PDB file of C-alpha atoms and ligand atoms in Angstrom:
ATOM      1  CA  UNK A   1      17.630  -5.594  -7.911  1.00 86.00           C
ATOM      2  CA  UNK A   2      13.935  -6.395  -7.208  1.00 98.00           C
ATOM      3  CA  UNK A   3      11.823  -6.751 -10.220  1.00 98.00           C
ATOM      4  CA  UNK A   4       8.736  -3.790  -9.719  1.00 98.00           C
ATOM      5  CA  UNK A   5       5.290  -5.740  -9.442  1.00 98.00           C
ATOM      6  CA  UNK A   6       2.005  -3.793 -10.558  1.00 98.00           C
ATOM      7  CA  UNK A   7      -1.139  -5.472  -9.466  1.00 98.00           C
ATOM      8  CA  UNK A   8      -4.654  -4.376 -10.299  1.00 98.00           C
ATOM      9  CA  UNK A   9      -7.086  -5.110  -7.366  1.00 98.00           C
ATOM     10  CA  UNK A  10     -10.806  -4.691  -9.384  1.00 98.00           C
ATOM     11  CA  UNK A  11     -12.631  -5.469  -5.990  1.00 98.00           C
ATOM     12  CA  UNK A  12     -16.119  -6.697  -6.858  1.00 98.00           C
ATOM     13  CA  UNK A  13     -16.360  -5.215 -10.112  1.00 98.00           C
ATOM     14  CA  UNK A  14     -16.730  -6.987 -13.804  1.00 98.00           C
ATOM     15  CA  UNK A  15     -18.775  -9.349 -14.846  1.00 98.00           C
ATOM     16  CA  UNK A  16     -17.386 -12.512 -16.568  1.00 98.00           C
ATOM     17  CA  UNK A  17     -18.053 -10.831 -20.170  1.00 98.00           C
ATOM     18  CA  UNK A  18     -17.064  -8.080 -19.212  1.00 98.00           C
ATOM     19  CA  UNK A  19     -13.536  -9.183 -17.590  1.00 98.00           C
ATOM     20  CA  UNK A  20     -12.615 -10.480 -21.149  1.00 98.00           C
ATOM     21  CA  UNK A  21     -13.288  -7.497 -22.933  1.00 98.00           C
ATOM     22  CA  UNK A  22     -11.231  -5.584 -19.961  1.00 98.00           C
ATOM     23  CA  UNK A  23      -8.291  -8.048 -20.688  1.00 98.00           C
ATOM     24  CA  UNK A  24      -8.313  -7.739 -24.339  1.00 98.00           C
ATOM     25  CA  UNK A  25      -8.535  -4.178 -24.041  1.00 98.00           C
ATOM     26  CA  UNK A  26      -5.634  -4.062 -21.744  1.00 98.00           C
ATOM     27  CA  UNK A  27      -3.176  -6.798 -22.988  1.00 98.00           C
ATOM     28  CA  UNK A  28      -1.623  -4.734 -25.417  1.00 97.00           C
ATOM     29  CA  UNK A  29      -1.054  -1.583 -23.241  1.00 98.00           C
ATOM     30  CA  UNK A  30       0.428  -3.548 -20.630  1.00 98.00           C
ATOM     31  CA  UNK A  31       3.461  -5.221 -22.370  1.00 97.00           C
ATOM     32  CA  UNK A  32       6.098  -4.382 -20.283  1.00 97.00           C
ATOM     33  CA  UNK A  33       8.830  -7.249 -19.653  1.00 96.00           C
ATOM     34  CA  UNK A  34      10.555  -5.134 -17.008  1.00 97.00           C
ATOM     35  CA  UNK A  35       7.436  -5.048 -14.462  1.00 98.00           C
ATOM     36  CA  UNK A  36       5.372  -8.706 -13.204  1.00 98.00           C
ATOM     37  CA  UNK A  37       1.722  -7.641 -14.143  1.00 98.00           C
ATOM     38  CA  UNK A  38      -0.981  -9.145 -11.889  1.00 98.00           C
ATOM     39  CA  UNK A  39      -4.466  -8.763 -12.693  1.00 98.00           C
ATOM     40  CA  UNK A  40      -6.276  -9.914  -9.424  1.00 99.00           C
ATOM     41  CA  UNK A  41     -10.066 -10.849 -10.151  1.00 98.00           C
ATOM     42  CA  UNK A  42     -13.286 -11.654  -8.829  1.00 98.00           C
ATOM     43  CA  UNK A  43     -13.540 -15.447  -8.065  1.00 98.00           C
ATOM     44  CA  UNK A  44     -15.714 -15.820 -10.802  1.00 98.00           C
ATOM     45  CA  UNK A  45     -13.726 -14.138 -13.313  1.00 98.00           C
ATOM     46  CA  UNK A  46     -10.379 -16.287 -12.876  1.00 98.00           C
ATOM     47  CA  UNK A  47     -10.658 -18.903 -15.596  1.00 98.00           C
ATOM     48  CA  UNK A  48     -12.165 -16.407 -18.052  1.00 98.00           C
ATOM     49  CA  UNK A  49      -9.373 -14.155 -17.241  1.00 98.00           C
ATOM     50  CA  UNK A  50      -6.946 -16.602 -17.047  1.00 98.00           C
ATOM     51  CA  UNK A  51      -8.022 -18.104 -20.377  1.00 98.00           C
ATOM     52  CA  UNK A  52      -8.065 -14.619 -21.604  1.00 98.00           C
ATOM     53  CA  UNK A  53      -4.391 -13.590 -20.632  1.00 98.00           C
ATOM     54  CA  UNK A  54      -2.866 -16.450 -22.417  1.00 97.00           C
ATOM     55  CA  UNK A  55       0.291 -15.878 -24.360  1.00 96.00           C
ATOM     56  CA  UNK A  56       0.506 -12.283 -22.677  1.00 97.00           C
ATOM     57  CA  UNK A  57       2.650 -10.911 -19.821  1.00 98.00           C
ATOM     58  CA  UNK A  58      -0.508 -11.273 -17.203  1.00 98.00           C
ATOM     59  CA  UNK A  59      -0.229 -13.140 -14.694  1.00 98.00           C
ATOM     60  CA  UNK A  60      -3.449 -14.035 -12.813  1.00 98.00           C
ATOM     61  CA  UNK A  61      -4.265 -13.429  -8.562  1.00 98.00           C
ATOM     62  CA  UNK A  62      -7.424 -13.837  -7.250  1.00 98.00           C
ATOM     63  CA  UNK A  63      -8.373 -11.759  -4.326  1.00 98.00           C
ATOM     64  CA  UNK A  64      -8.653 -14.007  -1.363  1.00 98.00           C
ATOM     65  CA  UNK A  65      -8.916 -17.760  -0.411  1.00 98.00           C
ATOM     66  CA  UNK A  66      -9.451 -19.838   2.330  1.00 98.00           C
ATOM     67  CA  UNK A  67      -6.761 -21.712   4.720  1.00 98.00           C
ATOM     68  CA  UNK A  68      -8.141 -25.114   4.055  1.00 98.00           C
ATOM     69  CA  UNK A  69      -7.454 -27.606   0.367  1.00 98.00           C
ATOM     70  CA  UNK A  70     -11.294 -28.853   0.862  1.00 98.00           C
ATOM     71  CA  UNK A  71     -14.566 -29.524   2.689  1.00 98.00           C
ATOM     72  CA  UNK A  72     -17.820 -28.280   4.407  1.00 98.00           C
ATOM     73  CA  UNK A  73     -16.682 -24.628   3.993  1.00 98.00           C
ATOM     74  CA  UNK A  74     -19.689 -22.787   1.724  1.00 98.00           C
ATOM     75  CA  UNK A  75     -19.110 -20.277  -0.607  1.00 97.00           C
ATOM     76  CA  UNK A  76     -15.103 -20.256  -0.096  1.00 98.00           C
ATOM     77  CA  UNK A  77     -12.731 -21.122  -2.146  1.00 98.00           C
ATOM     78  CA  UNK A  78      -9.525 -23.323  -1.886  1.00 98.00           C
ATOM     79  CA  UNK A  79      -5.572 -22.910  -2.998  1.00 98.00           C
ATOM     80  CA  UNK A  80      -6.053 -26.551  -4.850  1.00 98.00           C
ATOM     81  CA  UNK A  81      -8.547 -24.573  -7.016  1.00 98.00           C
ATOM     82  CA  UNK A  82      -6.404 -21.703  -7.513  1.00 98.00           C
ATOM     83  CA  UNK A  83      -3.609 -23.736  -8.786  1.00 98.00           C
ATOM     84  CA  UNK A  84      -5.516 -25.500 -10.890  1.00 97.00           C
ATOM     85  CA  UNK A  85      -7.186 -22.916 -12.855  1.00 97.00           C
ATOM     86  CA  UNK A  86      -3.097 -21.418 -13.290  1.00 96.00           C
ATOM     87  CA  UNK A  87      -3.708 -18.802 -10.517  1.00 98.00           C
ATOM     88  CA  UNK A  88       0.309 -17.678  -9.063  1.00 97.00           C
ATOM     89  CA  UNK A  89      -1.056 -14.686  -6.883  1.00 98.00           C
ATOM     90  CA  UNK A  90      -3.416 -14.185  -4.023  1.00 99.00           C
ATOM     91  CA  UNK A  91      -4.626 -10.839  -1.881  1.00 98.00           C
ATOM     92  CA  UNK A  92      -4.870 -11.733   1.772  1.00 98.00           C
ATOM     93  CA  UNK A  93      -5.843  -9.322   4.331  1.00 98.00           C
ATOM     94  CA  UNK A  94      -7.131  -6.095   2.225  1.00 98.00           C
ATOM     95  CA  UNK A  95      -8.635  -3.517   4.738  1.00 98.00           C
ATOM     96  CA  UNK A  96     -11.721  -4.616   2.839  1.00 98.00           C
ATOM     97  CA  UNK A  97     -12.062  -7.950   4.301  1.00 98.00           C
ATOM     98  CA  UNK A  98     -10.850  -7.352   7.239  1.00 98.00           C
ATOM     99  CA  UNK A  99     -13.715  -4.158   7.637  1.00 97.00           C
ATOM    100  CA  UNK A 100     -16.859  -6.213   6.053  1.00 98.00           C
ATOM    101  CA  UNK A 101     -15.429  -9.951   6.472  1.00 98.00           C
ATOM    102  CA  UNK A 102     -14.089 -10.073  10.003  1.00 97.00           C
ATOM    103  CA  UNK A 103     -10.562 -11.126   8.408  1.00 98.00           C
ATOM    104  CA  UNK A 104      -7.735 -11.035  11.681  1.00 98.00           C
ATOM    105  CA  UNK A 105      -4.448 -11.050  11.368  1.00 98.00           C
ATOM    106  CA  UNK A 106      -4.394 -14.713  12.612  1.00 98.00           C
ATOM    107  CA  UNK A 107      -6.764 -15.664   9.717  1.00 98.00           C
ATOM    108  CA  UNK A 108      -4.526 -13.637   7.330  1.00 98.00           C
ATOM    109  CA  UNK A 109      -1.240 -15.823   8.834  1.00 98.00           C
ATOM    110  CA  UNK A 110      -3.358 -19.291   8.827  1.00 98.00           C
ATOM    111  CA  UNK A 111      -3.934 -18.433   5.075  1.00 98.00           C
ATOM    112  CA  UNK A 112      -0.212 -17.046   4.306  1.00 98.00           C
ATOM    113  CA  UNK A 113       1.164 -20.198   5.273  1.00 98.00           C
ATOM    114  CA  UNK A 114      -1.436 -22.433   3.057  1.00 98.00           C
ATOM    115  CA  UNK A 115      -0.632 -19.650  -0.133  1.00 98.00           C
ATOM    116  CA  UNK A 116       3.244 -21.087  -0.057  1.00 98.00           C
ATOM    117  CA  UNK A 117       2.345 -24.720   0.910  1.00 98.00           C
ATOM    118  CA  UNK A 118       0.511 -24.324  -2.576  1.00 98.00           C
ATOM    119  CA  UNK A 119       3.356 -21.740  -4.374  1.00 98.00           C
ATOM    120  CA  UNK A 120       1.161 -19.115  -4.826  1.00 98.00           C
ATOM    121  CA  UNK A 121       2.742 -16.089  -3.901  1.00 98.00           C
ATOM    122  CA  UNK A 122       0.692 -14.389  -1.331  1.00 98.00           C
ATOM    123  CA  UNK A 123       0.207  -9.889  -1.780  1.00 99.00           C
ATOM    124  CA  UNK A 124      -0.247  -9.168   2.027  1.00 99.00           C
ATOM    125  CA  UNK A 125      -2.033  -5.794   2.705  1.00 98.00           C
ATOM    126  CA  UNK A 126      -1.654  -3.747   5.670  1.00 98.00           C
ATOM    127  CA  UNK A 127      -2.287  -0.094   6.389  1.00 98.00           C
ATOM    128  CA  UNK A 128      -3.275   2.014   9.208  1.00 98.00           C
ATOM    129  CA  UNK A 129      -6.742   3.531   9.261  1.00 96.00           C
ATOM    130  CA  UNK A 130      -6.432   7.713   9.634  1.00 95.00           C
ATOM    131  CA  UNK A 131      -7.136   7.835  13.380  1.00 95.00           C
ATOM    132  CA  UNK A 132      -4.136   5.624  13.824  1.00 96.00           C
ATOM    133  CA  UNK A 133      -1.603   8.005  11.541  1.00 96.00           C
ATOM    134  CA  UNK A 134      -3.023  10.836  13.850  1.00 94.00           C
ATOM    135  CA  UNK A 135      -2.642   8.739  16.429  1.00 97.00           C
ATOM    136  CA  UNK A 136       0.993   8.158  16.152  1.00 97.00           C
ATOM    137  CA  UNK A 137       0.978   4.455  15.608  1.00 98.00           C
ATOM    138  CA  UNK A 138       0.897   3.985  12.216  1.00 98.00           C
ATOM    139  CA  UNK A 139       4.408   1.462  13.020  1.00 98.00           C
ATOM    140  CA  UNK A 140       2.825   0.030  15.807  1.00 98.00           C
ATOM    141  CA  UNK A 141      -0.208  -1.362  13.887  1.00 98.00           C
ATOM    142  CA  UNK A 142       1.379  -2.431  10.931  1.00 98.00           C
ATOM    143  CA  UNK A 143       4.350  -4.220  12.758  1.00 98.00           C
ATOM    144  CA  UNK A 144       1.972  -5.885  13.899  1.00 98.00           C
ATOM    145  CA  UNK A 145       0.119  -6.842  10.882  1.00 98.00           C
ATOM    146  CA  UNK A 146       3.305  -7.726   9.504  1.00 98.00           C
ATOM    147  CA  UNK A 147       4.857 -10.037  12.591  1.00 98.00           C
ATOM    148  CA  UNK A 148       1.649 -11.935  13.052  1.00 98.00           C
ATOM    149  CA  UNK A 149       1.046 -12.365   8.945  1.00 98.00           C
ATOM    150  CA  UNK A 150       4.429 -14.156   8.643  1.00 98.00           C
ATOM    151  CA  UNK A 151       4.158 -16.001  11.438  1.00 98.00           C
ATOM    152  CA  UNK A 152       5.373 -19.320  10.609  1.00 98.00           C
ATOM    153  CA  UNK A 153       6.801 -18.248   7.632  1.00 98.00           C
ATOM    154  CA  UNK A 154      10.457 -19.359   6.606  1.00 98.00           C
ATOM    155  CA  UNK A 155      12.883 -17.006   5.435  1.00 98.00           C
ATOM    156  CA  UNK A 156      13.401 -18.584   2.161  1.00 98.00           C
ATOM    157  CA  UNK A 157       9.349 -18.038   1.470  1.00 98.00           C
ATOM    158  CA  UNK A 158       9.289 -14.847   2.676  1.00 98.00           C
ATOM    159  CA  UNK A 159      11.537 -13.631  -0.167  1.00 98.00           C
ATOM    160  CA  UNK A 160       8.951 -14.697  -2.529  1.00 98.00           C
ATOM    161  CA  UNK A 161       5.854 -12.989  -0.895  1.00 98.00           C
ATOM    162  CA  UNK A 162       4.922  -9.628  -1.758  1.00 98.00           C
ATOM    163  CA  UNK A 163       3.857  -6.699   1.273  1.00 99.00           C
ATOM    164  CA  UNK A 164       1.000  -4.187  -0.090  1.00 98.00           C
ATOM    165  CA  UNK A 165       1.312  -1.066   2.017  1.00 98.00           C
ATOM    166  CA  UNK A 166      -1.991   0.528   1.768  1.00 98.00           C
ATOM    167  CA  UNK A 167      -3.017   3.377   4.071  1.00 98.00           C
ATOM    168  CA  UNK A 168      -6.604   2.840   4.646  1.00 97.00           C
ATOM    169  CA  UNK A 169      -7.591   6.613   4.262  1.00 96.00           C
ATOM    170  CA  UNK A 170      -5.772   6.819   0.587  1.00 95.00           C
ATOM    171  CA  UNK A 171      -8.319   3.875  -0.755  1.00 94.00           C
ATOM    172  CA  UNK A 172     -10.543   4.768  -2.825  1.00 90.00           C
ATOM    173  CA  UNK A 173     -10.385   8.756  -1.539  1.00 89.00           C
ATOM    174  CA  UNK A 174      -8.494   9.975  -4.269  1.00 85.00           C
ATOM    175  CA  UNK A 175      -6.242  10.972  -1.352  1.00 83.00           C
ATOM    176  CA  UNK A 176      -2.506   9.607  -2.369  1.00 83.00           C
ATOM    177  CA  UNK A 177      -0.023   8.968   0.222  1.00 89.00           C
ATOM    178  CA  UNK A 178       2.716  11.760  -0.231  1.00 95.00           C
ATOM    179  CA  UNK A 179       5.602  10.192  -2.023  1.00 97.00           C
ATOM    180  CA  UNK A 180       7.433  10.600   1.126  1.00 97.00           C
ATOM    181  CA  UNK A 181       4.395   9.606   3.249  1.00 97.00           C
ATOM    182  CA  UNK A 182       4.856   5.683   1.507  1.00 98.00           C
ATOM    183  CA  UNK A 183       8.144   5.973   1.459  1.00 98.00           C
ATOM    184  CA  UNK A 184       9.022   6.185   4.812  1.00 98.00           C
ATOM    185  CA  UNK A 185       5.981   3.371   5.599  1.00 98.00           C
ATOM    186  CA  UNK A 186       7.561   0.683   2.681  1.00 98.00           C
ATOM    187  CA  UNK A 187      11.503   1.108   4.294  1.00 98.00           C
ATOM    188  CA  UNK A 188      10.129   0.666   8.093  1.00 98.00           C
ATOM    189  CA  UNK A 189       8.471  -2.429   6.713  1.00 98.00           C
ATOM    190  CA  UNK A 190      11.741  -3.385   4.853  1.00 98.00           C
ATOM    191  CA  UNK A 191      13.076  -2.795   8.446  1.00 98.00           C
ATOM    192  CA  UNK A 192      10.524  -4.856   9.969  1.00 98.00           C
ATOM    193  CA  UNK A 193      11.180  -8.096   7.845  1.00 98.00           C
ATOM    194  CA  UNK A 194      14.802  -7.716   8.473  1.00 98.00           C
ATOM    195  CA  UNK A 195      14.064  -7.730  11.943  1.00 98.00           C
ATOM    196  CA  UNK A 196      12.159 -11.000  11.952  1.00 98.00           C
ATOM    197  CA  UNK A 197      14.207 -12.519   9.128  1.00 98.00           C
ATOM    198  CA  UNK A 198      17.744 -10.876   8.084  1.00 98.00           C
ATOM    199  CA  UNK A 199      19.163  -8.389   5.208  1.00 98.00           C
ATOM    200  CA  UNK A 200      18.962 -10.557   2.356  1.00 98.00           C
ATOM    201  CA  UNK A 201      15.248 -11.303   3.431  1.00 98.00           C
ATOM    202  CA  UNK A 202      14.455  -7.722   3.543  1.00 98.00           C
ATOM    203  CA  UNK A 203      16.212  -6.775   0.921  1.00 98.00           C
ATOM    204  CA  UNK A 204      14.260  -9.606  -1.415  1.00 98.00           C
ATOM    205  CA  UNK A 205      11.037  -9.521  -0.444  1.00 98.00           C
ATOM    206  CA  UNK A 206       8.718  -6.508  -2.422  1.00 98.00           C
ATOM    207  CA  UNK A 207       6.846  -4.258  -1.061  1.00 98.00           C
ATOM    208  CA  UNK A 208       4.206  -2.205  -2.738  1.00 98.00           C
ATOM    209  CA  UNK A 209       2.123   1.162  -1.979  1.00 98.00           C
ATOM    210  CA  UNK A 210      -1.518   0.935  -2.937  1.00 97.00           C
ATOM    211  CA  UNK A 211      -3.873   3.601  -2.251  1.00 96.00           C
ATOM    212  CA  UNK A 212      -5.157   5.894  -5.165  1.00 94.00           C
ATOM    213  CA  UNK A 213      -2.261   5.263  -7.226  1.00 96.00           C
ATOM    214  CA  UNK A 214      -2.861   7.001 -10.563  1.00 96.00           C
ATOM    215  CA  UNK A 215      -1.034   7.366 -14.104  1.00 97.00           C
ATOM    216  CA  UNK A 216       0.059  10.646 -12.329  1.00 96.00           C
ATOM    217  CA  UNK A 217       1.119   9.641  -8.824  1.00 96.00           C
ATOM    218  CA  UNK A 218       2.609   5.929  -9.909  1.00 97.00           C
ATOM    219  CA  UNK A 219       6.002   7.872 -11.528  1.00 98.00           C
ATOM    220  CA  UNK A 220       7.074   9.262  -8.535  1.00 97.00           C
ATOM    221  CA  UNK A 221       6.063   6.210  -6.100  1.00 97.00           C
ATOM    222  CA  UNK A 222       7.556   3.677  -7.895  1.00 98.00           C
ATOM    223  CA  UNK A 223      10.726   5.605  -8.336  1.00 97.00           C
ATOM    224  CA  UNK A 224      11.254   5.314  -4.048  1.00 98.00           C
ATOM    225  CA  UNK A 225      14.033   2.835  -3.314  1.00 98.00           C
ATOM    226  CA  UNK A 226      11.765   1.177  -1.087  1.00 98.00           C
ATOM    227  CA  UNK A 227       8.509   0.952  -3.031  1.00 98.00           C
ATOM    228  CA  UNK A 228       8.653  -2.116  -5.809  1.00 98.00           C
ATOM    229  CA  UNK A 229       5.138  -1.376  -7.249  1.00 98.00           C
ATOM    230  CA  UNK A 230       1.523  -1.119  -6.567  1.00 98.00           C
ATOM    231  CA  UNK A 231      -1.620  -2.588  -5.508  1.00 98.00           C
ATOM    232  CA  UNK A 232      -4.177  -0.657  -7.730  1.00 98.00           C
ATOM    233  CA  UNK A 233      -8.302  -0.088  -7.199  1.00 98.00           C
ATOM    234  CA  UNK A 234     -10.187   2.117  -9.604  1.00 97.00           C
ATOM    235  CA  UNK A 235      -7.295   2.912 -11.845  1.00 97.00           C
ATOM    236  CA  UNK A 236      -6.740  -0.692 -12.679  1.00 98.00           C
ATOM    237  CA  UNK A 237     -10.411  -1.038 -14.515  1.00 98.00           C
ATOM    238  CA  UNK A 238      -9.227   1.709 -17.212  1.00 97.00           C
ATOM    239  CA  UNK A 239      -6.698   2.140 -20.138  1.00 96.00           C
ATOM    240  CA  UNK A 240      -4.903   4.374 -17.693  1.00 95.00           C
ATOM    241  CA  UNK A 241      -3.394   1.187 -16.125  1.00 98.00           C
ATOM    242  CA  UNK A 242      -0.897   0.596 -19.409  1.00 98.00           C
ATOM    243  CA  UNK A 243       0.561   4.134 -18.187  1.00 98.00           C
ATOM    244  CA  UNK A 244       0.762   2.699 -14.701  1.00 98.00           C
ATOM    245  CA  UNK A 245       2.776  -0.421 -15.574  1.00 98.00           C
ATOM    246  CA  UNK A 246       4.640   1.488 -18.280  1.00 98.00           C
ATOM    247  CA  UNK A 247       5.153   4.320 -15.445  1.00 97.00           C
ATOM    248  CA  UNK A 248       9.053   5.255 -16.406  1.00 92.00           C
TER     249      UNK A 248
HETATM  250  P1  LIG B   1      -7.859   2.516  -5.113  1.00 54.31           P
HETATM  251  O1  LIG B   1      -6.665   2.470  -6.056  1.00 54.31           O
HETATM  252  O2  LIG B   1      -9.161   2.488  -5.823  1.00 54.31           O
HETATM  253  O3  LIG B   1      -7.707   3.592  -4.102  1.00 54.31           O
HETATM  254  O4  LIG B   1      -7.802   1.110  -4.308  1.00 54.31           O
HETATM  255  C1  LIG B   1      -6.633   0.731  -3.707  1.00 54.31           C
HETATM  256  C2  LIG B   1      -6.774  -0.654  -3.228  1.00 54.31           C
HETATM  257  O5  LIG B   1      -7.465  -0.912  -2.266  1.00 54.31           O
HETATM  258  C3  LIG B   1      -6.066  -1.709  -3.966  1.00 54.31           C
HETATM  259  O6  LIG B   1      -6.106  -2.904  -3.263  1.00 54.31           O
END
């Protein structure tokens, strides 16, 4: 049985102050031992939040990082610092960076492989945009995303890392995947990582659905036998996210 894990994604949003009153706001609502709770922050905000989280269920991501421990590299920031400050999680590869930031999937792989030389367990996004899904070849791109991320990758690693499935034209739209829609997406991943790897690999590794997840939609995604969670935006800012991670 795969433990559910329900990430918030708050993007560039919260100021320092104003991550620690989000925390302390939200601690409380999102006590719930059965679900891993990841609050993935601003760079900024990680040792605020991280000092803020103490002695609750939150664990701490940030929401990207750089393939190299250290050097001439200005403005990024490195796994040795991640693990330092107590950081377990890190996004890699939201449609975000790779629309403004020029992130590849070869950037996304060089950076996979440096998140589990460090044990931080990597939340790899990947999603087809909605010319693709009209297209046809939603599969095609995200097979991709998905061969060339964990390329490199052992199997024993790969159980550990965590897929976010995250249809480009559901962020931020209000538009939901169908429950169906995800569905089918998360098990040809699944199918995807057993390909590469084996059964037990697929059947360890967690995939999520992220894409204007809500306290209403989150019920019904999370109840798919192929969908162990979420990666959430806006929703993750606001009280509604204790009814997210306390969806059942
Ligand atoms: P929204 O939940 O705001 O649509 O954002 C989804 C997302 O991009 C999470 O990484």
């Amino acid at each position: 049985m795969r433990k559910k894990v329900i990430a918030g994604n708050w993007k560039m949003n919260m100021t320092p102050s104003e991550a620690v009153e989000l925390v302390n706001t939200l601690k409380p609502l999102v006590n719930n031992p059965e679900v891993d709770v990841v609050f993935c922050v601003p760079a900024i905000d990680l040792i605020p939040v991280a000092e803020a989280a103490k002695g609750s269920n939150i664990q701490v991501g940030a929401e990207n990082m750089y393939f190299e421990d250290k050097g001439a590299y200005t403005g990024e920031i490195s796994p040795l610092m991640l693990v330092d400050a107590g950081i377990k999680y890190v996004v890699l590869g939201h449609s975000e960076r790779r629309e403004y930031f020029a992130e590849t999937n070869e950037t996304v792989n060089k950076k996979m492989l440096k998140a589990f030389e460090h044990g931080i367990t990597p939340i790899m996004c990947c999603g087809e945009s909605l010319e693709q899904r009209e297209q046809g070849v939603t599969m095609d791109f995200i097979r991709q995303q998905v061969k060339v991320g964990f390329q490199g990758v052992t199997a024993e690693q790969a159980k550990t890392a965590v897929i976010a499935y995250e249809p480009i034209w559901a962020i931020g739209t209000g538009k939901t995947a169908t429950t169906q829609q995800a569905q089918e997406v998360c098990r040809d991943i699944r199918a995807c990582i057993e390909e590469i790897y084996d059964a037990a690999t697929a059947d360890a590794i967690r995939i999520q659905y992220g894409g204007s997840v809500n306290a209403d939609t989150a019920p019904d995604l999370f109840a798919q036998p192929d969908i162990d969670g979420g990666l959430v935006g806006g929703a993750s800012l606001k009280p509604d996210f204790g009814k997210i991670v306390n969806y059942k």
